[in-house]
Every structure is written in C-alpha cells, then in structure tokens.
Amino acid sequence: MKEKMTFTDMGHSLDATPNLDLPDPRSVPVELPLLVEETRLSCMNAMLLCLDRRQRLVFILGEIFGVSGEVGAEVMEILPDHFRQLLSRARRDLYQFMNDKCGLVNTANPCRCAKKARGFMQAGYVDPDHLQFTKGRLASIGDVAPHRLDELDSLDRKHAELFRDHAFLTPSDLATKLRALITGSGFDAGA
C-alpha cells in the first residue's frame, strides 16, 4: 500500500523534476498545449491528494462545489463550525503550498507547467499516449468559435438555474444524496 504523499514530498518531487524545454512536437502524439495542460492538471490533482481524505472532501464540497457550510456539515455529519474550520485549514494548506511553489499563483516562483512537462513525462507522471485529465484532442469551443462561447455559457447557466429551481431536492435531501455518493453507497435517483 502506498503511503500518503505530503506537501513536503510533493515539493521535493517538483524540485527534483528538471526544468526542460518542451519536447519536439513531432516526438509526441499530442499537441504541445495539451501536454502542458495535462501537466498542469496532473500537478493540481497531486496537490489535492496531499490533503488528508477529510480535508479533501471538505475542500471539494466547499470550494469546488460551493456548498454552504450547513449543507457541507450535514453531508460530512459534523457541525457547521467544524466544516468551516476544516475548509479553512484545507484552503490554507493548499494555498500556502501553491503560493510557495506554483508559478501560476505566485509569479516569483520558478515552477512553470511548460518547463515541467518533459520532466513529468520522463518521471512517468504524464503519458502523452494516454492523457488522463485533458479531454480529447479536439479543439475547444473557445478556439473554434470564440464568439459563441459566451452565448453557450449563458445557456448552460440558464439550464442549471432551471434545474436548481425545481423542487425535486430539498436541502436536507441534497446533503443525504451527496453523503451517499461520498460514502459509496450510491443513491436511488427516483427517491
């Protein structure tokens, strides 16, 4: 069983990964921007894994999904104040690491995704033949039709608002459903 990676371990790993120029575009089966994006997303995923499981769940619920402290607390079966404390600690730990290491957050840091991509490939963290985090090799909508992107985003938000306005889940039901997903017991969509 592999031990949990800490932020210290990850920092050492990033420091040990050499800063290299991107590979020759003809030597990899994907476009270089996809390789850089895969490196960025791989690194961010590793950062999340440095949080302990409870912090990671709280961070995903509170920061990524944006659930309220009350809903998050109900999902985690803790008091709202405890949920907010856990979220605050998770944010602090993650943001402190990123501020100390990540060039995307603090431009004074030397770590750059484009400079780490080739090193990540050499270390086996990124496999250009089997991308894990970037979607396909098709151009994004933003590249193909930038004038349509805002319209599509707006439509997407309108759909989400319509579903949120539907009374099929009360807040307590939402917390129960999220808790079931987190614990792996699933849920009955018809319930």
mmCIF file with all atom_site columns, C-alpha atoms in Angstrom:
data_model
loop_
_atom_site.group_PDB
_atom_site.id
_atom_site.type_symbol
_atom_site.label_atom_id
_atom_site.label_alt_id
_atom_site.label_comp_id
_atom_site.label_asym_id
_atom_site.label_entity_id
_atom_site.label_seq_id
_atom_site.pdbx_PDB_ins_code
_atom_site.Cartn_x
_atom_site.Cartn_y
_atom_site.Cartn_z
_atom_site.occupancy
_atom_site.B_iso_or_equiv
_atom_site.pdbx_formal_charge
_atom_site.auth_seq_id
_atom_site.auth_comp_id
_atom_site.auth_asym_id
_atom_site.auth_atom_id
_atom_site.pdbx_PDB_model_num
ATOM 1   C CA . MET A 1 1   ? 0.000   0.000  0.000   1.00 0.00 ? 1   MET A CA 1
ATOM 2   C CA . LYS A 1 2   ? 1.391   3.379  -0.989  1.00 0.00 ? 2   LYS A CA 1
ATOM 3   C CA . GLU A 1 3   ? 1.825   5.956  1.759   1.00 0.00 ? 3   GLU A CA 1
ATOM 4   C CA . LYS A 1 4   ? 0.038   9.272  1.500   1.00 0.00 ? 4   LYS A CA 1
ATOM 5   C CA . MET A 1 5   ? 2.034   11.982 -0.229  1.00 0.00 ? 5   MET A CA 1
ATOM 6   C CA . THR A 1 6   ? 2.501   15.174 1.789   1.00 0.00 ? 6   THR A CA 1
ATOM 7   C CA . PHE A 1 7   ? 3.030   18.705 0.548   1.00 0.00 ? 7   PHE A CA 1
ATOM 8   C CA . THR A 1 8   ? 6.678   18.354 1.635   1.00 0.00 ? 8   THR A CA 1
ATOM 9   C CA . ASP A 1 9   ? 7.029   15.212 -0.509  1.00 0.00 ? 9   ASP A CA 1
ATOM 10  C CA . MET A 1 10  ? 5.411   16.951 -3.446  1.00 0.00 ? 10  MET A CA 1
ATOM 11  C CA . GLY A 1 11  ? 7.641   19.988 -3.043  1.00 0.00 ? 11  GLY A CA 1
ATOM 12  C CA . HIS A 1 12  ? 10.727  17.769 -3.108  1.00 0.00 ? 12  HIS A CA 1
ATOM 13  C CA . SER A 1 13  ? 9.385   15.944 -6.155  1.00 0.00 ? 13  SER A CA 1
ATOM 14  C CA . LEU A 1 14  ? 8.756   19.207 -8.019  1.00 0.00 ? 14  LEU A CA 1
ATOM 15  C CA . ASP A 1 15  ? 12.205  20.494 -7.079  1.00 0.00 ? 15  ASP A CA 1
ATOM 16  C CA . ALA A 1 16  ? 13.780  17.238 -8.306  1.00 0.00 ? 16  ALA A CA 1
ATOM 17  C CA . THR A 1 17  ? 11.925  17.391 -11.636 1.00 0.00 ? 17  THR A CA 1
ATOM 18  C CA . PRO A 1 18  ? 14.194  19.235 -14.048 1.00 0.00 ? 18  PRO A CA 1
ATOM 19  C CA . ASN A 1 19  ? 13.063  22.326 -15.917 1.00 0.00 ? 19  ASN A CA 1
ATOM 20  C CA . LEU A 1 20  ? 13.337  21.317 -19.567 1.00 0.00 ? 20  LEU A CA 1
ATOM 21  C CA . ASP A 1 21  ? 12.244  22.680 -22.905 1.00 0.00 ? 21  ASP A CA 1
ATOM 22  C CA . LEU A 1 22  ? 9.138   21.079 -24.354 1.00 0.00 ? 22  LEU A CA 1
ATOM 23  C CA . PRO A 1 23  ? 9.802   18.008 -26.497 1.00 0.00 ? 23  PRO A CA 1
ATOM 24  C CA . ASP A 1 24  ? 9.960   18.205 -30.263 1.00 0.00 ? 24  ASP A CA 1
ATOM 25  C CA . PRO A 1 25  ? 6.314   18.391 -31.391 1.00 0.00 ? 25  PRO A CA 1
ATOM 26  C CA . ARG A 1 26  ? 6.978   15.550 -33.843 1.00 0.00 ? 26  ARG A CA 1
ATOM 27  C CA . SER A 1 27  ? 8.080   13.255 -30.993 1.00 0.00 ? 27  SER A CA 1
ATOM 28  C CA . VAL A 1 28  ? 4.746   13.242 -29.139 1.00 0.00 ? 28  VAL A CA 1
ATOM 29  C CA . PRO A 1 29  ? 1.290   12.138 -30.316 1.00 0.00 ? 29  PRO A CA 1
ATOM 30  C CA . VAL A 1 30  ? -0.499  15.220 -28.951 1.00 0.00 ? 30  VAL A CA 1
ATOM 31  C CA . GLU A 1 31  ? -0.193  18.943 -29.454 1.00 0.00 ? 31  GLU A CA 1
ATOM 32  C CA . LEU A 1 32  ? 2.195   20.607 -27.022 1.00 0.00 ? 32  LEU A CA 1
ATOM 33  C CA . PRO A 1 33  ? -0.512  22.800 -25.392 1.00 0.00 ? 33  PRO A CA 1
ATOM 34  C CA . LEU A 1 34  ? -2.415  19.613 -24.459 1.00 0.00 ? 34  LEU A CA 1
ATOM 35  C CA . LEU A 1 35  ? 0.753   18.192 -22.942 1.00 0.00 ? 35  LEU A CA 1
ATOM 36  C CA . VAL A 1 36  ? 1.264   21.347 -20.873 1.00 0.00 ? 36  VAL A CA 1
ATOM 37  C CA . GLU A 1 37  ? -2.392  21.286 -19.778 1.00 0.00 ? 37  GLU A CA 1
ATOM 38  C CA . GLU A 1 38  ? -2.089  17.606 -18.806 1.00 0.00 ? 38  GLU A CA 1
ATOM 39  C CA . THR A 1 39  ? 0.973   18.519 -16.727 1.00 0.00 ? 39  THR A CA 1
ATOM 40  C CA . ARG A 1 40  ? -0.909  21.358 -15.007 1.00 0.00 ? 40  ARG A CA 1
ATOM 41  C CA . LEU A 1 41  ? -3.934  19.208 -14.214 1.00 0.00 ? 41  LEU A CA 1
ATOM 42  C CA . SER A 1 42  ? -1.771  16.295 -13.072 1.00 0.00 ? 42  SER A CA 1
ATOM 43  C CA . CYS A 1 43  ? 0.093   18.581 -10.678 1.00 0.00 ? 43  CYS A CA 1
ATOM 44  C CA . MET A 1 44  ? -3.134  20.104 -9.328  1.00 0.00 ? 44  MET A CA 1
ATOM 45  C CA . ASN A 1 45  ? -4.595  16.637 -8.783  1.00 0.00 ? 45  ASN A CA 1
ATOM 46  C CA . ALA A 1 46  ? -1.464  15.643 -6.859  1.00 0.00 ? 46  ALA A CA 1
ATOM 47  C CA . MET A 1 47  ? -1.857  18.761 -4.691  1.00 0.00 ? 47  MET A CA 1
ATOM 48  C CA . LEU A 1 48  ? -5.399  17.723 -3.778  1.00 0.00 ? 48  LEU A CA 1
ATOM 49  C CA . LEU A 1 49  ? -4.107  14.273 -2.850  1.00 0.00 ? 49  LEU A CA 1
ATOM 50  C CA . CYS A 1 50  ? -1.708  15.895 -0.360  1.00 0.00 ? 50  CYS A CA 1
ATOM 51  C CA . LEU A 1 51  ? -4.729  16.862 1.725   1.00 0.00 ? 51  LEU A CA 1
ATOM 52  C CA . ASP A 1 52  ? -5.991  14.120 4.002   1.00 0.00 ? 52  ASP A CA 1
ATOM 53  C CA . ARG A 1 53  ? -9.228  12.483 2.859   1.00 0.00 ? 53  ARG A CA 1
ATOM 54  C CA . ARG A 1 54  ? -11.462 14.509 5.155   1.00 0.00 ? 54  ARG A CA 1
ATOM 55  C CA . GLN A 1 55  ? -9.852  17.829 4.173   1.00 0.00 ? 55  GLN A CA 1
ATOM 56  C CA . ARG A 1 56  ? -10.037 16.852 0.506   1.00 0.00 ? 56  ARG A CA 1
ATOM 57  C CA . LEU A 1 57  ? -13.770 16.059 0.744   1.00 0.00 ? 57  LEU A CA 1
ATOM 58  C CA . VAL A 1 58  ? -14.479 19.290 2.601   1.00 0.00 ? 58  VAL A CA 1
ATOM 59  C CA . PHE A 1 59  ? -12.397 21.290 0.095   1.00 0.00 ? 59  PHE A CA 1
ATOM 60  C CA . ILE A 1 60  ? -14.197 19.725 -2.876  1.00 0.00 ? 60  ILE A CA 1
ATOM 61  C CA . LEU A 1 61  ? -17.609 20.296 -1.330  1.00 0.00 ? 61  LEU A CA 1
ATOM 62  C CA . GLY A 1 62  ? -16.964 23.837 -0.100  1.00 0.00 ? 62  GLY A CA 1
ATOM 63  C CA . GLU A 1 63  ? -14.507 25.290 -2.582  1.00 0.00 ? 63  GLU A CA 1
ATOM 64  C CA . ILE A 1 64  ? -15.211 23.433 -5.821  1.00 0.00 ? 64  ILE A CA 1
ATOM 65  C CA . PHE A 1 65  ? -18.923 22.609 -5.495  1.00 0.00 ? 65  PHE A CA 1
ATOM 66  C CA . GLY A 1 66  ? -19.610 25.743 -3.460  1.00 0.00 ? 66  GLY A CA 1
ATOM 67  C CA . VAL A 1 67  ? -21.982 24.110 -0.976  1.00 0.00 ? 67  VAL A CA 1
ATOM 68  C CA . SER A 1 68  ? -22.877 26.115 2.083   1.00 0.00 ? 68  SER A CA 1
ATOM 69  C CA . GLY A 1 69  ? -21.355 25.359 5.463   1.00 0.00 ? 69  GLY A CA 1
ATOM 70  C CA . GLU A 1 70  ? -24.693 23.952 6.606   1.00 0.00 ? 70  GLU A CA 1
ATOM 71  C CA . VAL A 1 71  ? -25.074 21.556 3.658   1.00 0.00 ? 71  VAL A CA 1
ATOM 72  C CA . GLY A 1 72  ? -21.398 20.578 3.812   1.00 0.00 ? 72  GLY A CA 1
ATOM 73  C CA . ALA A 1 73  ? -21.690 19.899 7.533   1.00 0.00 ? 73  ALA A CA 1
ATOM 74  C CA . GLU A 1 74  ? -24.752 17.751 7.007   1.00 0.00 ? 74  GLU A CA 1
ATOM 75  C CA . VAL A 1 75  ? -23.020 15.782 4.240   1.00 0.00 ? 75  VAL A CA 1
ATOM 76  C CA . MET A 1 76  ? -19.963 15.210 6.423   1.00 0.00 ? 76  MET A CA 1
ATOM 77  C CA . GLU A 1 77  ? -22.128 14.639 9.521   1.00 0.00 ? 77  GLU A CA 1
ATOM 78  C CA . ILE A 1 78  ? -20.327 17.313 11.534  1.00 0.00 ? 78  ILE A CA 1
ATOM 79  C CA . LEU A 1 79  ? -21.262 20.695 12.951  1.00 0.00 ? 79  LEU A CA 1
ATOM 80  C CA . PRO A 1 80  ? -21.250 23.662 10.534  1.00 0.00 ? 80  PRO A CA 1
ATOM 81  C CA . ASP A 1 81  ? -18.491 25.390 12.541  1.00 0.00 ? 81  ASP A CA 1
ATOM 82  C CA . HIS A 1 82  ? -16.330 22.272 12.265  1.00 0.00 ? 82  HIS A CA 1
ATOM 83  C CA . PHE A 1 83  ? -16.954 22.090 8.497   1.00 0.00 ? 83  PHE A CA 1
ATOM 84  C CA . ARG A 1 84  ? -15.894 25.733 8.128   1.00 0.00 ? 84  ARG A CA 1
ATOM 85  C CA . GLN A 1 85  ? -12.750 25.108 10.231  1.00 0.00 ? 85  GLN A CA 1
ATOM 86  C CA . LEU A 1 86  ? -11.800 22.082 8.121   1.00 0.00 ? 86  LEU A CA 1
ATOM 87  C CA . LEU A 1 87  ? -12.407 24.069 4.938   1.00 0.00 ? 87  LEU A CA 1
ATOM 88  C CA . SER A 1 88  ? -10.308 26.940 6.242   1.00 0.00 ? 88  SER A CA 1
ATOM 89  C CA . ARG A 1 89  ? -7.420  24.574 7.087   1.00 0.00 ? 89  ARG A CA 1
ATOM 90  C CA . ALA A 1 90  ? -7.629  22.804 3.729   1.00 0.00 ? 90  ALA A CA 1
ATOM 91  C CA . ARG A 1 91  ? -7.605  26.152 1.894   1.00 0.00 ? 91  ARG A CA 1
ATOM 92  C CA . ARG A 1 92  ? -4.699  27.379 3.999   1.00 0.00 ? 92  ARG A CA 1
ATOM 93  C CA . ASP A 1 93  ? -2.601  24.245 3.436   1.00 0.00 ? 93  ASP A CA 1
ATOM 94  C CA . LEU A 1 94  ? -3.273  24.082 -0.295  1.00 0.00 ? 94  LEU A CA 1
ATOM 95  C CA . TYR A 1 95  ? -2.909  27.788 -0.959  1.00 0.00 ? 95  TYR A CA 1
ATOM 96  C CA . GLN A 1 96  ? 0.239   28.047 1.163   1.00 0.00 ? 96  GLN A CA 1
ATOM 97  C CA . PHE A 1 97  ? 1.849   25.263 -0.863  1.00 0.00 ? 97  PHE A CA 1
ATOM 98  C CA . MET A 1 98  ? 0.752   26.826 -4.152  1.00 0.00 ? 98  MET A CA 1
ATOM 99  C CA . ASN A 1 99  ? 1.957   30.265 -3.084  1.00 0.00 ? 99  ASN A CA 1
ATOM 100 C CA . ASP A 1 100 ? 5.339   28.781 -2.129  1.00 0.00 ? 100 ASP A CA 1
ATOM 101 C CA . LYS A 1 101 ? 5.784   26.587 -5.245  1.00 0.00 ? 101 LYS A CA 1
ATOM 102 C CA . CYS A 1 102 ? 3.384   27.308 -8.111  1.00 0.00 ? 102 CYS A CA 1
ATOM 103 C CA . GLY A 1 103 ? 4.263   29.873 -10.751 1.00 0.00 ? 103 GLY A CA 1
ATOM 104 C CA . LEU A 1 104 ? 0.588   30.157 -11.708 1.00 0.00 ? 104 LEU A CA 1
ATOM 105 C CA . VAL A 1 105 ? -0.276  31.515 -8.264  1.00 0.00 ? 105 VAL A CA 1
ATOM 106 C CA . ASN A 1 106 ? 2.913   33.413 -7.445  1.00 0.00 ? 106 ASN A CA 1
ATOM 107 C CA . THR A 1 107 ? 4.845   34.624 -10.494 1.00 0.00 ? 107 THR A CA 1
ATOM 108 C CA . ALA A 1 108 ? 8.013   34.843 -8.373  1.00 0.00 ? 108 ALA A CA 1
ATOM 109 C CA . ASN A 1 109 ? 8.086   31.026 -8.241  1.00 0.00 ? 109 ASN A CA 1
ATOM 110 C CA . PRO A 1 110 ? 10.163  29.374 -10.978 1.00 0.00 ? 110 PRO A CA 1
ATOM 111 C CA . CYS A 1 111 ? 7.853   26.339 -11.408 1.00 0.00 ? 111 CYS A CA 1
ATOM 112 C CA . ARG A 1 112 ? 6.136   26.507 -14.806 1.00 0.00 ? 112 ARG A CA 1
ATOM 113 C CA . CYS A 1 113 ? 3.969   23.779 -16.305 1.00 0.00 ? 113 CYS A CA 1
ATOM 114 C CA . ALA A 1 114 ? 5.614   24.095 -19.717 1.00 0.00 ? 114 ALA A CA 1
ATOM 115 C CA . LYS A 1 115 ? 9.055   23.653 -18.135 1.00 0.00 ? 115 LYS A CA 1
ATOM 116 C CA . LYS A 1 116 ? 7.956   20.622 -16.093 1.00 0.00 ? 116 LYS A CA 1
ATOM 117 C CA . ALA A 1 117 ? 6.025   18.791 -18.859 1.00 0.00 ? 117 ALA A CA 1
ATOM 118 C CA . ARG A 1 118 ? 9.002   16.914 -20.291 1.00 0.00 ? 118 ARG A CA 1
ATOM 119 C CA . GLY A 1 119 ? 10.282  16.053 -16.805 1.00 0.00 ? 119 GLY A CA 1
ATOM 120 C CA . PHE A 1 120 ? 6.815   14.791 -15.855 1.00 0.00 ? 120 PHE A CA 1
ATOM 121 C CA . MET A 1 121 ? 6.892   12.589 -18.959 1.00 0.00 ? 121 MET A CA 1
ATOM 122 C CA . GLN A 1 122 ? 10.330  11.223 -18.036 1.00 0.00 ? 122 GLN A CA 1
ATOM 123 C CA . ALA A 1 123 ? 9.178   10.505 -14.470 1.00 0.00 ? 123 ALA A CA 1
ATOM 124 C CA . GLY A 1 124 ? 6.056   8.734  -15.743 1.00 0.00 ? 124 GLY A CA 1
ATOM 125 C CA . TYR A 1 125 ? 3.599   11.258 -14.271 1.00 0.00 ? 125 TYR A CA 1
ATOM 126 C CA . VAL A 1 126 ? 2.344   12.232 -17.735 1.00 0.00 ? 126 VAL A CA 1
ATOM 127 C CA . ASP A 1 127 ? 1.904   9.788  -20.598 1.00 0.00 ? 127 ASP A CA 1
ATOM 128 C CA . PRO A 1 128 ? 1.239   11.582 -23.909 1.00 0.00 ? 128 PRO A CA 1
ATOM 129 C CA . ASP A 1 129 ? -0.211  8.348  -25.317 1.00 0.00 ? 129 ASP A CA 1
ATOM 130 C CA . HIS A 1 130 ? -2.801  8.115  -22.532 1.00 0.00 ? 130 HIS A CA 1
ATOM 131 C CA . LEU A 1 131 ? -3.857  11.547 -21.299 1.00 0.00 ? 131 LEU A CA 1
ATOM 132 C CA . GLN A 1 132 ? -5.782  11.310 -18.036 1.00 0.00 ? 132 GLN A CA 1
ATOM 133 C CA . PHE A 1 133 ? -7.047  14.807 -17.411 1.00 0.00 ? 133 PHE A CA 1
ATOM 134 C CA . THR A 1 134 ? -7.372  16.687 -20.690 1.00 0.00 ? 134 THR A CA 1
ATOM 135 C CA . LYS A 1 135 ? -10.407 15.969 -22.804 1.00 0.00 ? 135 LYS A CA 1
ATOM 136 C CA . GLY A 1 136 ? -9.735  14.510 -26.216 1.00 0.00 ? 136 GLY A CA 1
ATOM 137 C CA . ARG A 1 137 ? -7.628  16.010 -28.907 1.00 0.00 ? 137 ARG A CA 1
ATOM 138 C CA . LEU A 1 138 ? -10.338 18.155 -30.423 1.00 0.00 ? 138 LEU A CA 1
ATOM 139 C CA . ALA A 1 139 ? -10.074 21.918 -30.391 1.00 0.00 ? 139 ALA A CA 1
ATOM 140 C CA . SER A 1 140 ? -12.077 23.575 -27.648 1.00 0.00 ? 140 SER A CA 1
ATOM 141 C CA . ILE A 1 141 ? -15.182 25.542 -28.463 1.00 0.00 ? 141 ILE A CA 1
ATOM 142 C CA . GLY A 1 142 ? -13.299 28.675 -27.451 1.00 0.00 ? 142 GLY A CA 1
ATOM 143 C CA . ASP A 1 143 ? -10.682 28.040 -30.137 1.00 0.00 ? 143 ASP A CA 1
ATOM 144 C CA . VAL A 1 144 ? -13.192 27.172 -32.841 1.00 0.00 ? 144 VAL A CA 1
ATOM 145 C CA . ALA A 1 145 ? -15.881 29.731 -32.212 1.00 0.00 ? 145 ALA A CA 1
ATOM 146 C CA . PRO A 1 146 ? -14.955 32.304 -29.562 1.00 0.00 ? 146 PRO A CA 1
ATOM 147 C CA . HIS A 1 147 ? -17.954 34.486 -30.388 1.00 0.00 ? 147 HIS A CA 1
ATOM 148 C CA . ARG A 1 148 ? -20.291 31.602 -29.484 1.00 0.00 ? 148 ARG A CA 1
ATOM 149 C CA . LEU A 1 149 ? -18.661 30.689 -26.196 1.00 0.00 ? 149 LEU A CA 1
ATOM 150 C CA . ASP A 1 150 ? -20.349 33.390 -24.088 1.00 0.00 ? 150 ASP A CA 1
ATOM 151 C CA . GLU A 1 151 ? -23.735 32.505 -25.549 1.00 0.00 ? 151 GLU A CA 1
ATOM 152 C CA . LEU A 1 152 ? -23.247 28.807 -24.803 1.00 0.00 ? 152 LEU A CA 1
ATOM 153 C CA . ASP A 1 153 ? -22.035 29.565 -21.278 1.00 0.00 ? 153 ASP A CA 1
ATOM 154 C CA . SER A 1 154 ? -25.119 31.705 -20.721 1.00 0.00 ? 154 SER A CA 1
ATOM 155 C CA . LEU A 1 155 ? -27.412 28.926 -21.956 1.00 0.00 ? 155 LEU A CA 1
ATOM 156 C CA . ASP A 1 156 ? -25.642 26.445 -19.716 1.00 0.00 ? 156 ASP A CA 1
ATOM 157 C CA . ARG A 1 157 ? -26.208 28.668 -16.684 1.00 0.00 ? 157 ARG A CA 1
ATOM 158 C CA . LYS A 1 158 ? -29.900 29.088 -17.606 1.00 0.00 ? 158 LYS A CA 1
ATOM 159 C CA . HIS A 1 159 ? -30.344 25.320 -17.721 1.00 0.00 ? 159 HIS A CA 1
ATOM 160 C CA . ALA A 1 160 ? -28.628 24.934 -14.360 1.00 0.00 ? 160 ALA A CA 1
ATOM 161 C CA . GLU A 1 161 ? -30.836 27.647 -12.854 1.00 0.00 ? 161 GLU A CA 1
ATOM 162 C CA . LEU A 1 162 ? -33.971 25.886 -14.116 1.00 0.00 ? 162 LEU A CA 1
ATOM 163 C CA . PHE A 1 163 ? -32.882 22.625 -12.511 1.00 0.00 ? 163 PHE A CA 1
ATOM 164 C CA . ARG A 1 164 ? -31.940 24.345 -9.263  1.00 0.00 ? 164 ARG A CA 1
ATOM 165 C CA . ASP A 1 165 ? -35.389 25.964 -9.130  1.00 0.00 ? 165 ASP A CA 1
ATOM 166 C CA . HIS A 1 166 ? -37.050 22.543 -9.441  1.00 0.00 ? 166 HIS A CA 1
ATOM 167 C CA . ALA A 1 167 ? -38.264 21.338 -6.045  1.00 0.00 ? 167 ALA A CA 1
ATOM 168 C CA . PHE A 1 168 ? -37.145 17.728 -6.533  1.00 0.00 ? 168 PHE A CA 1
ATOM 169 C CA . LEU A 1 169 ? -34.498 18.023 -3.783  1.00 0.00 ? 169 LEU A CA 1
ATOM 170 C CA . THR A 1 170 ? -34.824 19.880 -0.542  1.00 0.00 ? 170 THR A CA 1
ATOM 171 C CA . PRO A 1 171 ? -31.548 20.970 1.099   1.00 0.00 ? 171 PRO A CA 1
ATOM 172 C CA . SER A 1 172 ? -31.636 18.043 3.534   1.00 0.00 ? 172 SER A CA 1
ATOM 173 C CA . ASP A 1 173 ? -32.242 15.635 0.642   1.00 0.00 ? 173 ASP A CA 1
ATOM 174 C CA . LEU A 1 174 ? -29.287 17.153 -1.206  1.00 0.00 ? 174 LEU A CA 1
ATOM 175 C CA . ALA A 1 175 ? -26.994 16.568 1.769   1.00 0.00 ? 175 ALA A CA 1
ATOM 176 C CA . THR A 1 176 ? -28.228 12.970 2.091   1.00 0.00 ? 176 THR A CA 1
ATOM 177 C CA . LYS A 1 177 ? -27.618 12.314 -1.602  1.00 0.00 ? 177 LYS A CA 1
ATOM 178 C CA . LEU A 1 178 ? -24.132 13.852 -1.505  1.00 0.00 ? 178 LEU A CA 1
ATOM 179 C CA . ARG A 1 179 ? -23.263 11.852 1.625   1.00 0.00 ? 179 ARG A CA 1
ATOM 180 C CA . ALA A 1 180 ? -24.383 8.644  -0.111  1.00 0.00 ? 180 ALA A CA 1
ATOM 181 C CA . LEU A 1 181 ? -22.172 9.444  -3.085  1.00 0.00 ? 181 LEU A CA 1
ATOM 182 C CA . ILE A 1 182 ? -19.159 10.168 -0.879  1.00 0.00 ? 182 ILE A CA 1
ATOM 183 C CA . THR A 1 183 ? -19.535 7.032  1.200   1.00 0.00 ? 183 THR A CA 1
ATOM 184 C CA . GLY A 1 184 ? -20.024 4.909  -1.911  1.00 0.00 ? 184 GLY A CA 1
ATOM 185 C CA . SER A 1 185 ? -23.480 3.657  -1.007  1.00 0.00 ? 185 SER A CA 1
ATOM 186 C CA . GLY A 1 186 ? -24.927 5.419  -4.083  1.00 0.00 ? 186 GLY A CA 1
ATOM 187 C CA . PHE A 1 187 ? -28.447 6.681  -4.205  1.00 0.00 ? 187 PHE A CA 1
ATOM 188 C CA . ASP A 1 188 ? -31.714 5.947  -5.881  1.00 0.00 ? 188 ASP A CA 1
ATOM 189 C CA . ALA A 1 189 ? -32.368 8.716  -8.412  1.00 0.00 ? 189 ALA A CA 1
ATOM 190 C CA . GLY A 1 190 ? -36.088 8.066  -8.125  1.00 0.00 ? 190 GLY A CA 1
ATOM 191 C CA . ALA A 1 191 ? -36.184 8.564  -4.363  1.00 0.00 ? 191 ALA A CA 1
#
